[in-house]
Every structure is written in structure tokens, then in C-alpha cells.
């Protein structure tokens, strides 16, 4: 321990330096002495190891406190090995214990293993008729693609990424920590390669070394007949590109159905209000009913009342992903005429005078109830 340099001196910071100052100094020193930048230079390799060792201690609040109080002895992983530190007389790797009990629980995945890309979202708006009958829509969105210059390597064409010498390409480094059970080995992401296992000396100019670029896209999407408002369509494989040749994510398209000025949707049925005249309601008539498939004729029966509902079978919304379709329901609205002239008013008065309670069942029932109330 006597030949080790002071960790603060190694990183070039003062005692009492903040966490951010320590991290900044480490990044600068690690970049300066990284073995990949000095191939074959043993001196730089040793200094790089020294820098990592110093940062491992000073970046950990508990280790830093022990180092500040006891110096290198406070953080020496060999202190207590085979004695107090280990009741079994040897160092213990808790990772091996967890593996034996839980079948490898907690092990880290390969940094270079293929990983699926994330999903992206887009939105489209369709009319009521388009949602009912189905349509094709152009959907524009942005997604992350593999860089077509470096083909995802992140290295400038003509060069290639090198295996990180600090972690041997695993993307993880092993840390020894003293505990009441002995020296415990833990792992963390390699600071030199940021857990990637590779170091790029000459980054691709197009993607700045990321291997991925964001691009605009437009695709034709088939909107199925019967889709509802706020439903989501999924287009497989059109999301962000995967990592290390992993599959791309999916494109999720959020659909908004614009309201109609005449029709209303309830499940797969269509509802609408149908205005008719007083004469049509009283005498019955053949009326024209608008539907999603065009106009149809329907016979209103004599004595139709305001609010009556009739059904036009099979004129609703197609069942999404299935056979058949809903129905159309028409709610009768009897319109009372306005702006009558003198002659029209006189005719209505004559007509009203000629009617009796027999012609108004609801009115008769109303007055019968009133009569019973007053008799009480």
C-alpha cells in the first residue's frame, strides 16, 4: 500500500472536491490514458488502471469516507481476508451464491446481444364514413434508423470499433468490496466504453458514432372497416431500429374519428334524428331515410309520435374483424310549422275544433290523472 499514490492526486483534484468535480476529472484522465488510444504503451495502461481505481473509491460516498479517515488501508480489499472479513477463511463472491440458489438470477446480459428497438407513435384523423367503411391513409412519422453510412457500427466507413481493453468487451467491470462476509464482488457498467464493450476511435461523421439516425417516414396504412374512435392500429417492424441487429419496434397509430353532423355511433349501430311534418306523422307517409350506403325509403305508419324510433336493419357499422354489421335507428322528430299565414291558421283552428279526446290518447290520460288528483 505504501507505493500507491494519493487518489486525489491521481485524479488531480483537491480533498473536499464535489462529486461532479471528481467525475469530470475522472473522465478527462480516463480519456487521456485510455489504452485504446495508446496501443502497446504499458505506462498509459498502468495509469489508466490507477485512474479507475481512484475513481472507484472517490465516487463511492462510503469508500471515500473510509479513505479520507484511514487512507489506502481503509479501502484495501485484502484487509481481513481469511480472518475477520470471512468466516469461511476465504473471499466470497455473492454472485456465485445467488447463482446457485436462483439459477443465475441477477446476471447481466451480453452488452453486444441483439436488442429490440422501441416503439413509436403517430396519429391520424378519419371521417365517420371512412371509419365505417375502411380506407387507406398515408401516415407520416419519425423513427430512428440504422445509419446507412456506417451500417450501425458507429465507426467512420473504412474503420471499425475495437474491443474495450478495460472490460474485455463484456461491458462490465468487477469491483471488490469488503463486507462482514469477506470481499464481495459486484459488477457495474464499464466507464471506459459506457457498457458497450467496444470503443470507437473514429466516429461516423453522419451519426456522430451512435450508429443510428432519425428519419422522417410515410407509410400507407389500411384502416379496417368498423374501427372506433381512439383505437390504435399496430404496424409491426416500423418503429425504432433495434440494437446490434435486433428487430425494430412497432408503429402505433392512434385513430381519431371525426364526428358526423347527422349520424351518431352506439356500438356498431348508427342513430340519427329524422324530422317529419305534422301531416306525415298523423296520416303516415313514405319518407326518405339517409344511411351510410345512400338513401332508402321507409313507410311511416299513421299516428307516429315524436320520439318514436324505427329500425332499418343491416345499415349500421360493419363488425370490426368479423362478419355482419349493426343496424340503423331513426328517432322521429315531428316539426311544428312556423310562419303560418291567416288561411293556414284558420284551417288548423277548424281541424282542432273537429277533434276529440279520442284523437289524443296521451292528452286524455293526462286529464284523467288530474281529475283523480282533484277528486282526492
Short mmCIF file of C-alpha atoms in Angstrom, two decimals:
data_model
loop_
_atom_site.label_atom_id
_atom_site.label_comp_id
_atom_site.label_asym_id
_atom_site.label_seq_id
_atom_site.Cartn_x
_atom_site.Cartn_y
_atom_site.Cartn_z
CA UNK A 1 0.00 0.00 0.00
CA UNK A 2 2.95 2.33 0.60
CA UNK A 3 3.74 2.70 -3.12
CA UNK A 4 0.24 3.79 -4.08
CA UNK A 5 -0.30 7.43 -4.97
CA UNK A 6 -2.92 9.53 -3.25
CA UNK A 7 -6.23 9.05 -5.07
CA UNK A 8 -6.95 12.77 -5.10
CA UNK A 9 -3.53 13.34 -6.67
CA UNK A 10 -4.23 10.67 -9.28
CA UNK A 11 -7.38 12.46 -10.43
CA UNK A 12 -5.87 15.92 -9.98
CA UNK A 13 -8.49 17.24 -7.55
CA UNK A 14 -8.32 18.70 -4.05
CA UNK A 15 -9.65 16.95 -0.96
CA UNK A 16 -13.21 18.11 -0.46
CA UNK A 17 -13.89 18.13 -4.20
CA UNK A 18 -17.54 17.73 -5.15
CA UNK A 19 -18.96 14.61 -6.79
CA UNK A 20 -19.30 16.45 -10.09
CA UNK A 21 -15.66 17.69 -9.93
CA UNK A 22 -14.45 14.15 -9.26
CA UNK A 23 -16.50 12.76 -12.13
CA UNK A 24 -15.27 15.47 -14.53
CA UNK A 25 -11.63 14.86 -13.54
CA UNK A 26 -12.04 11.11 -13.98
CA UNK A 27 -13.47 11.45 -17.48
CA UNK A 28 -10.60 13.69 -18.51
CA UNK A 29 -7.94 11.36 -17.08
CA UNK A 30 -9.59 8.18 -18.43
CA UNK A 31 -9.69 9.68 -21.91
CA UNK A 32 -6.06 10.81 -21.62
CA UNK A 33 -4.69 7.40 -20.64
CA UNK A 34 -7.14 5.03 -22.34
CA UNK A 35 -5.18 2.01 -23.70
CA UNK A 36 -7.07 2.07 -26.99
CA UNK A 37 -5.57 5.47 -27.67
CA UNK A 38 -2.08 4.30 -26.71
CA UNK A 39 -1.73 0.72 -28.02
CA UNK A 40 1.29 -1.06 -26.55
CA UNK A 41 2.06 1.73 -24.05
CA UNK A 42 2.35 -0.10 -20.72
CA UNK A 43 2.83 3.14 -18.79
CA UNK A 44 -0.51 4.53 -20.03
CA UNK A 45 -2.18 1.21 -19.30
CA UNK A 46 -0.99 1.30 -15.68
CA UNK A 47 -2.05 4.92 -15.28
CA UNK A 48 -5.46 4.08 -16.72
CA UNK A 49 -5.88 1.32 -14.12
CA UNK A 50 -4.75 3.73 -11.43
CA UNK A 51 -7.31 6.32 -12.54
CA UNK A 52 -10.13 3.73 -12.48
CA UNK A 53 -9.09 2.54 -9.03
CA UNK A 54 -9.06 6.11 -7.69
CA UNK A 55 -12.47 6.89 -9.17
CA UNK A 56 -13.95 3.64 -7.84
CA UNK A 57 -13.15 4.80 -4.31
CA UNK A 58 -13.79 8.55 -4.55
CA UNK A 59 -17.11 8.13 -6.41
CA UNK A 60 -18.49 5.93 -3.61
CA UNK A 61 -19.51 8.00 -0.58
CA UNK A 62 -18.87 5.18 1.91
CA UNK A 63 -15.48 4.23 0.45
CA UNK A 64 -14.47 7.86 0.18
CA UNK A 65 -15.24 8.40 3.86
CA UNK A 66 -13.12 5.39 4.84
CA UNK A 67 -10.30 6.54 2.57
CA UNK A 68 -10.37 10.05 3.99
CA UNK A 69 -10.10 8.62 7.51
CA UNK A 70 -7.76 5.64 7.09
CA UNK A 71 -6.09 6.17 3.72
CA UNK A 72 -5.50 3.14 1.46
CA UNK A 73 -5.85 0.74 4.39
CA UNK A 74 -9.50 1.77 4.75
CA UNK A 75 -10.36 0.54 1.27
CA UNK A 76 -7.85 -2.29 0.77
CA UNK A 77 -9.92 -5.31 -0.45
CA UNK A 78 -7.39 -7.72 1.04
CA UNK A 79 -7.77 -6.37 4.54
CA UNK A 80 -9.40 -9.07 6.74
CA UNK A 81 -9.35 -11.76 4.04
CA UNK A 82 -9.07 -15.17 5.67
CA UNK A 83 -9.64 -13.64 9.13
CA UNK A 84 -12.38 -11.37 10.43
CA UNK A 85 -13.56 -10.46 6.97
CA UNK A 86 -14.54 -14.00 6.03
CA UNK A 87 -15.95 -16.54 8.48
CA UNK A 88 -15.20 -19.19 5.86
CA UNK A 89 -11.49 -18.30 5.71
CA UNK A 90 -11.70 -17.08 2.08
CA UNK A 91 -13.19 -14.35 -0.09
CA UNK A 92 -16.81 -14.79 -1.06
CA UNK A 93 -18.44 -13.96 -4.39
CA UNK A 94 -22.11 -13.36 -3.59
CA UNK A 95 -22.85 -13.63 -7.28
CA UNK A 96 -21.93 -17.32 -7.11
CA UNK A 97 -24.17 -17.81 -4.06
CA UNK A 98 -27.14 -16.14 -5.81
CA UNK A 99 -26.49 -18.19 -8.94
CA UNK A 100 -26.55 -21.47 -7.00
CA UNK A 101 -29.79 -20.57 -5.21
CA UNK A 102 -31.66 -18.78 -8.01
CA UNK A 103 -30.23 -20.27 -11.17
CA UNK A 104 -28.27 -17.24 -12.29
CA UNK A 105 -30.66 -14.55 -11.03
CA UNK A 106 -29.18 -11.09 -11.42
CA UNK A 107 -26.61 -11.89 -14.09
CA UNK A 108 -26.05 -9.18 -16.65
CA UNK A 109 -26.83 -9.72 -20.32
CA UNK A 110 -24.20 -9.51 -23.02
CA UNK A 111 -23.59 -5.87 -23.95
CA UNK A 112 -23.43 -6.82 -27.62
CA UNK A 113 -26.51 -9.06 -27.67
CA UNK A 114 -29.30 -8.09 -30.11
CA UNK A 115 -31.98 -5.88 -28.54
CA UNK A 116 -35.38 -4.92 -29.90
CA UNK A 117 -35.94 -1.28 -30.81
CA UNK A 118 -38.53 0.86 -29.05
CA UNK A 119 -41.99 1.60 -30.42
CA UNK A 120 -43.04 4.92 -31.94
CA UNK A 121 -46.43 6.60 -32.15
CA UNK A 122 -48.31 8.55 -34.80
CA UNK A 123 -51.85 9.89 -35.14
CA UNK A 124 -54.40 10.07 -37.94
CA UNK A 125 -57.87 11.53 -38.26
CA UNK A 126 -60.60 9.84 -40.32
CA UNK A 127 -64.16 10.77 -41.18
CA UNK A 128 -67.19 8.92 -39.81
CA UNK A 129 -67.71 7.26 -43.20
CA UNK A 130 -64.04 6.25 -43.51
CA UNK A 131 -64.16 4.60 -40.10
CA UNK A 132 -67.35 2.77 -41.04
CA UNK A 133 -66.25 1.55 -44.45
CA UNK A 134 -62.48 1.37 -44.07
CA UNK A 135 -59.89 3.30 -46.06
CA UNK A 136 -56.19 3.67 -46.82
CA UNK A 137 -54.35 6.55 -45.16
CA UNK A 138 -50.85 7.95 -45.52
CA UNK A 139 -49.21 8.19 -42.11
CA UNK A 140 -46.15 10.39 -41.51
CA UNK A 141 -43.84 9.81 -38.54
CA UNK A 142 -40.22 10.00 -37.44
CA UNK A 143 -38.25 6.95 -36.37
CA UNK A 144 -34.65 6.03 -35.62
CA UNK A 145 -32.97 4.01 -38.38
CA UNK A 146 -29.63 2.29 -38.67
CA UNK A 147 -27.12 4.77 -40.11
CA UNK A 148 -26.72 3.95 -43.80
CA UNK A 149 -23.12 5.21 -43.84
CA UNK A 150 -21.64 3.06 -41.06
CA UNK A 151 -24.41 0.40 -41.09
CA UNK A 152 -24.91 0.74 -37.35
CA UNK A 153 -21.31 0.26 -36.24
CA UNK A 154 -20.85 3.90 -35.26
CA UNK A 155 -17.38 3.88 -36.81
CA UNK A 156 -16.43 6.00 -39.79
CA UNK A 157 -16.56 3.91 -43.00
CA UNK A 158 -13.18 2.25 -43.52
CA UNK A 159 -12.58 1.92 -39.77
CA UNK A 160 -14.06 -0.30 -37.11
CA UNK A 161 -14.79 -0.29 -33.39
CA UNK A 162 -12.28 -2.01 -31.12
CA UNK A 163 -12.92 -4.28 -28.17
CA UNK A 164 -12.67 -2.29 -24.94
CA UNK A 165 -9.46 -3.27 -23.18
CA UNK A 166 -10.79 -2.18 -19.79
CA UNK A 167 -13.61 -4.74 -19.70
CA UNK A 168 -12.51 -7.17 -22.40
CA UNK A 169 -15.63 -6.45 -24.43
CA UNK A 170 -18.11 -7.54 -21.74
CA UNK A 171 -19.24 -4.01 -20.99
CA UNK A 172 -18.96 -4.75 -17.24
CA UNK A 173 -16.16 -4.44 -14.71
CA UNK A 174 -15.81 -6.36 -11.43
CA UNK A 175 -15.49 -4.40 -8.20
CA UNK A 176 -14.20 -5.91 -4.93
CA UNK A 177 -15.79 -4.60 -1.72
CA UNK A 178 -15.05 -5.62 1.84
CA UNK A 179 -18.03 -6.71 3.96
CA UNK A 180 -18.62 -8.65 7.19
CA UNK A 181 -18.74 -11.74 4.96
CA UNK A 182 -15.39 -11.07 3.34
CA UNK A 183 -14.61 -9.47 0.00
CA UNK A 184 -17.76 -9.24 -2.08
CA UNK A 185 -17.51 -8.95 -5.83
CA UNK A 186 -20.04 -6.78 -7.65
CA UNK A 187 -20.27 -5.61 -11.23
CA UNK A 188 -21.11 -2.32 -12.88
CA UNK A 189 -21.06 -0.86 -16.35
CA UNK A 190 -17.59 -0.17 -17.69
CA UNK A 191 -16.88 3.57 -17.53
CA UNK A 192 -14.43 3.39 -20.42
CA UNK A 193 -16.92 2.10 -23.01
CA UNK A 194 -20.18 3.06 -21.20
CA UNK A 195 -21.19 -0.59 -21.04
CA UNK A 196 -20.99 -1.18 -24.79
CA UNK A 197 -17.92 -3.39 -24.74
CA UNK A 198 -16.44 -1.51 -27.69
CA UNK A 199 -14.60 1.75 -28.18
CA UNK A 200 -14.91 3.81 -31.35
CA UNK A 201 -11.74 5.76 -32.13
CA UNK A 202 -13.06 7.39 -35.33
CA UNK A 203 -16.80 8.05 -35.01
CA UNK A 204 -19.00 8.11 -38.10
CA UNK A 205 -19.50 11.70 -39.20
CA UNK A 206 -23.11 11.19 -40.23
CA UNK A 207 -24.42 9.70 -36.96
CA UNK A 208 -21.68 11.04 -34.61
CA UNK A 209 -20.80 7.48 -33.59
CA UNK A 210 -24.26 6.43 -32.42
CA UNK A 211 -24.86 4.12 -35.39
CA UNK A 212 -28.42 5.46 -35.63
CA UNK A 213 -30.09 8.48 -37.21
CA UNK A 214 -33.63 9.90 -37.03
CA UNK A 215 -35.51 10.00 -40.31
CA UNK A 216 -38.99 11.04 -41.49
CA UNK A 217 -41.15 8.28 -42.99
CA UNK A 218 -44.52 7.98 -44.71
CA UNK A 219 -46.37 4.68 -44.99
CA UNK A 220 -49.74 3.63 -46.39
CA UNK A 221 -51.87 2.11 -43.66
CA UNK A 222 -55.08 0.16 -44.18
CA UNK A 223 -57.73 1.40 -41.74
CA UNK A 224 -60.17 -1.50 -41.23
CA UNK A 225 -63.91 -1.03 -41.59
CA UNK A 226 -65.60 -0.62 -38.22
CA UNK A 227 -62.69 0.96 -36.33
CA UNK A 228 -63.76 3.05 -33.33
CA UNK A 229 -62.63 6.44 -32.09
CA UNK A 230 -59.41 6.33 -30.00
CA UNK A 231 -58.50 2.82 -31.12
CA UNK A 232 -54.87 2.07 -32.01
CA UNK A 233 -53.55 0.36 -35.13
CA UNK A 234 -50.26 -1.55 -34.89
CA UNK A 235 -47.80 -1.77 -37.78
CA UNK A 236 -45.16 -4.36 -36.93
CA UNK A 237 -41.49 -3.55 -37.50
CA UNK A 238 -41.91 0.14 -38.40
CA UNK A 239 -40.67 1.53 -35.07
CA UNK A 240 -37.15 2.47 -33.99
CA UNK A 241 -34.29 0.27 -35.20
CA UNK A 242 -33.00 -2.37 -32.82
CA UNK A 243 -29.52 -2.56 -31.35
CA UNK A 244 -26.84 -4.99 -32.51
CA UNK A 245 -29.01 -6.27 -35.37
CA UNK A 246 -32.01 -6.67 -33.07
CA UNK A 247 -35.53 -6.34 -34.55
CA UNK A 248 -37.16 -2.93 -34.94
CA UNK A 249 -40.00 -1.83 -32.68
CA UNK A 250 -43.57 -1.28 -33.86
CA UNK A 251 -45.51 1.75 -35.06
CA UNK A 252 -48.63 2.53 -33.01
CA UNK A 253 -51.18 4.69 -34.84
CA UNK A 254 -53.78 6.44 -32.68
CA UNK A 255 -57.01 6.89 -34.63
CA UNK A 256 -59.41 9.80 -34.13
CA UNK A 257 -62.84 9.54 -35.77
CA UNK A 258 -64.33 12.95 -36.53
CA UNK A 259 -67.98 13.41 -35.50
CA UNK A 260 -70.71 13.42 -38.15
CA UNK A 261 -73.28 16.20 -38.46
CA UNK A 262 -76.11 13.70 -38.91
CA UNK A 263 -75.11 10.25 -37.64
CA UNK A 264 -74.17 9.09 -34.15
CA UNK A 265 -72.48 5.78 -33.35
CA UNK A 266 -73.57 3.50 -30.50
CA UNK A 267 -71.56 0.30 -30.57
CA UNK A 268 -71.96 -0.88 -34.17
CA UNK A 269 -75.38 0.73 -34.56
CA UNK A 270 -75.97 4.12 -36.20
CA UNK A 271 -78.52 6.59 -34.83
CA UNK A 272 -79.98 9.68 -36.44
CA UNK A 273 -82.87 12.12 -35.98
CA UNK A 274 -85.46 12.12 -38.77
CA UNK A 275 -87.61 15.27 -39.00
CA UNK A 276 -91.12 14.79 -40.45
CA UNK A 277 -94.15 17.06 -40.80
CA UNK A 278 -97.25 17.00 -38.63
CA UNK A 279 -99.26 15.70 -41.57
CA UNK A 280 -96.78 12.87 -42.24
CA UNK A 281 -96.89 11.86 -38.59
CA UNK A 282 -100.69 11.98 -38.44
CA UNK A 283 -101.51 10.35 -41.76
CA UNK A 284 -98.46 8.19 -42.35
CA UNK A 285 -96.16 8.59 -45.33
CA UNK A 286 -93.27 7.17 -47.27
CA UNK A 287 -90.13 9.09 -46.25
CA UNK A 288 -86.51 9.16 -47.40
CA UNK A 289 -84.01 7.94 -44.83
CA UNK A 290 -80.29 8.76 -45.22
CA UNK A 291 -77.87 5.88 -44.46
CA UNK A 292 -74.15 5.29 -44.81
CA UNK A 293 -74.90 3.44 -48.05
CA UNK A 294 -77.15 6.08 -49.54
CA UNK A 295 -80.86 6.91 -49.31
CA UNK A 296 -83.56 4.31 -48.63
CA UNK A 297 -87.35 4.52 -48.50
CA UNK A 298 -89.27 3.81 -45.30
CA UNK A 299 -93.02 3.94 -44.62
CA UNK A 300 -94.02 5.91 -41.52
CA UNK A 301 -97.21 4.46 -40.00
CA UNK A 302 -100.27 6.58 -39.27
CA UNK A 303 -100.23 8.28 -35.88
CA UNK A 304 -96.44 8.29 -35.42
CA UNK A 305 -95.48 10.22 -32.27
CA UNK A 306 -92.49 12.49 -31.62
CA UNK A 307 -89.61 10.40 -30.21
CA UNK A 308 -90.79 7.14 -31.80
CA UNK A 309 -87.87 5.05 -33.07
CA UNK A 310 -87.84 2.72 -36.04
CA UNK A 311 -85.06 0.42 -37.26
CA UNK A 312 -83.53 -0.01 -40.69
CA UNK A 313 -81.92 -3.43 -40.44
CA UNK A 314 -78.34 -4.01 -41.55
CA UNK A 315 -77.50 -0.37 -42.27
CA UNK A 316 -75.11 0.17 -39.36
CA UNK A 317 -71.34 -0.21 -38.88
CA UNK A 318 -69.54 -3.41 -40.03
CA UNK A 319 -68.35 -5.54 -37.11
CA UNK A 320 -64.60 -4.98 -36.75
CA UNK A 321 -62.74 -8.16 -37.65
CA UNK A 322 -65.95 -10.14 -38.06
CA UNK A 323 -68.96 -10.71 -40.25
CA UNK A 324 -72.17 -8.73 -40.45
CA UNK A 325 -72.93 -5.20 -39.32
CA UNK A 326 -75.14 -3.26 -36.95
CA UNK A 327 -78.47 -1.58 -37.66
CA UNK A 328 -79.61 2.00 -38.13
CA UNK A 329 -82.12 3.53 -35.74
CA UNK A 330 -84.10 6.64 -36.64
CA UNK A 331 -85.62 8.84 -33.95
CA UNK A 332 -88.71 10.69 -35.19
CA UNK A 333 -88.80 14.44 -34.72
CA UNK A 334 -92.20 15.98 -35.55
CA UNK A 335 -91.60 19.54 -36.62
CA UNK A 336 -94.26 22.12 -35.69
CA UNK A 337 -94.76 24.53 -38.61
CA UNK A 338 -93.82 28.22 -38.21
CA UNK A 339 -94.63 31.45 -40.07
CA UNK A 340 -98.22 30.44 -40.82
CA UNK A 341 -100.43 32.80 -42.84
CA UNK A 342 -104.02 33.69 -41.91
CA UNK A 343 -105.60 30.96 -44.03
CA UNK A 344 -103.30 28.25 -42.63
CA UNK A 345 -104.07 29.31 -39.08
CA UNK A 346 -107.79 29.21 -39.75
CA UNK A 347 -107.56 25.71 -41.21
CA UNK A 348 -105.70 24.49 -38.14
CA UNK A 349 -108.32 26.00 -35.86
CA UNK A 350 -111.02 24.25 -37.81
CA UNK A 351 -109.16 20.99 -37.64
CA UNK A 352 -108.54 21.33 -33.90
CA UNK A 353 -112.23 22.06 -33.31
CA UNK A 354 -113.16 18.89 -35.12
CA UNK A 355 -111.03 16.61 -32.91
CA UNK A 356 -112.00 14.95 -29.65
CA UNK A 357 -110.19 13.26 -26.78
CA UNK A 358 -110.43 10.08 -28.80
CA UNK A 359 -107.84 11.55 -31.17
CA UNK A 360 -105.39 12.35 -28.32
CA UNK A 361 -104.77 9.31 -26.11
CA UNK A 362 -101.93 10.89 -24.12
CA UNK A 363 -103.83 14.11 -23.54
CA UNK A 364 -106.91 12.17 -22.37
CA UNK A 365 -104.81 10.10 -19.99
CA UNK A 366 -103.20 13.27 -18.59
CA UNK A 367 -106.55 14.87 -17.75
CA UNK A 368 -107.87 11.62 -16.28
CA UNK A 369 -104.97 11.66 -13.85
CA UNK A 370 -105.63 15.29 -12.97
CA UNK A 371 -109.28 14.50 -12.35
CA UNK A 372 -108.37 11.71 -9.93
CA UNK A 373 -105.97 14.04 -8.08
CA UNK A 374 -108.60 16.77 -7.61
CA UNK A 375 -111.27 14.27 -6.55
CA UNK A 376 -108.94 13.25 -3.69
#
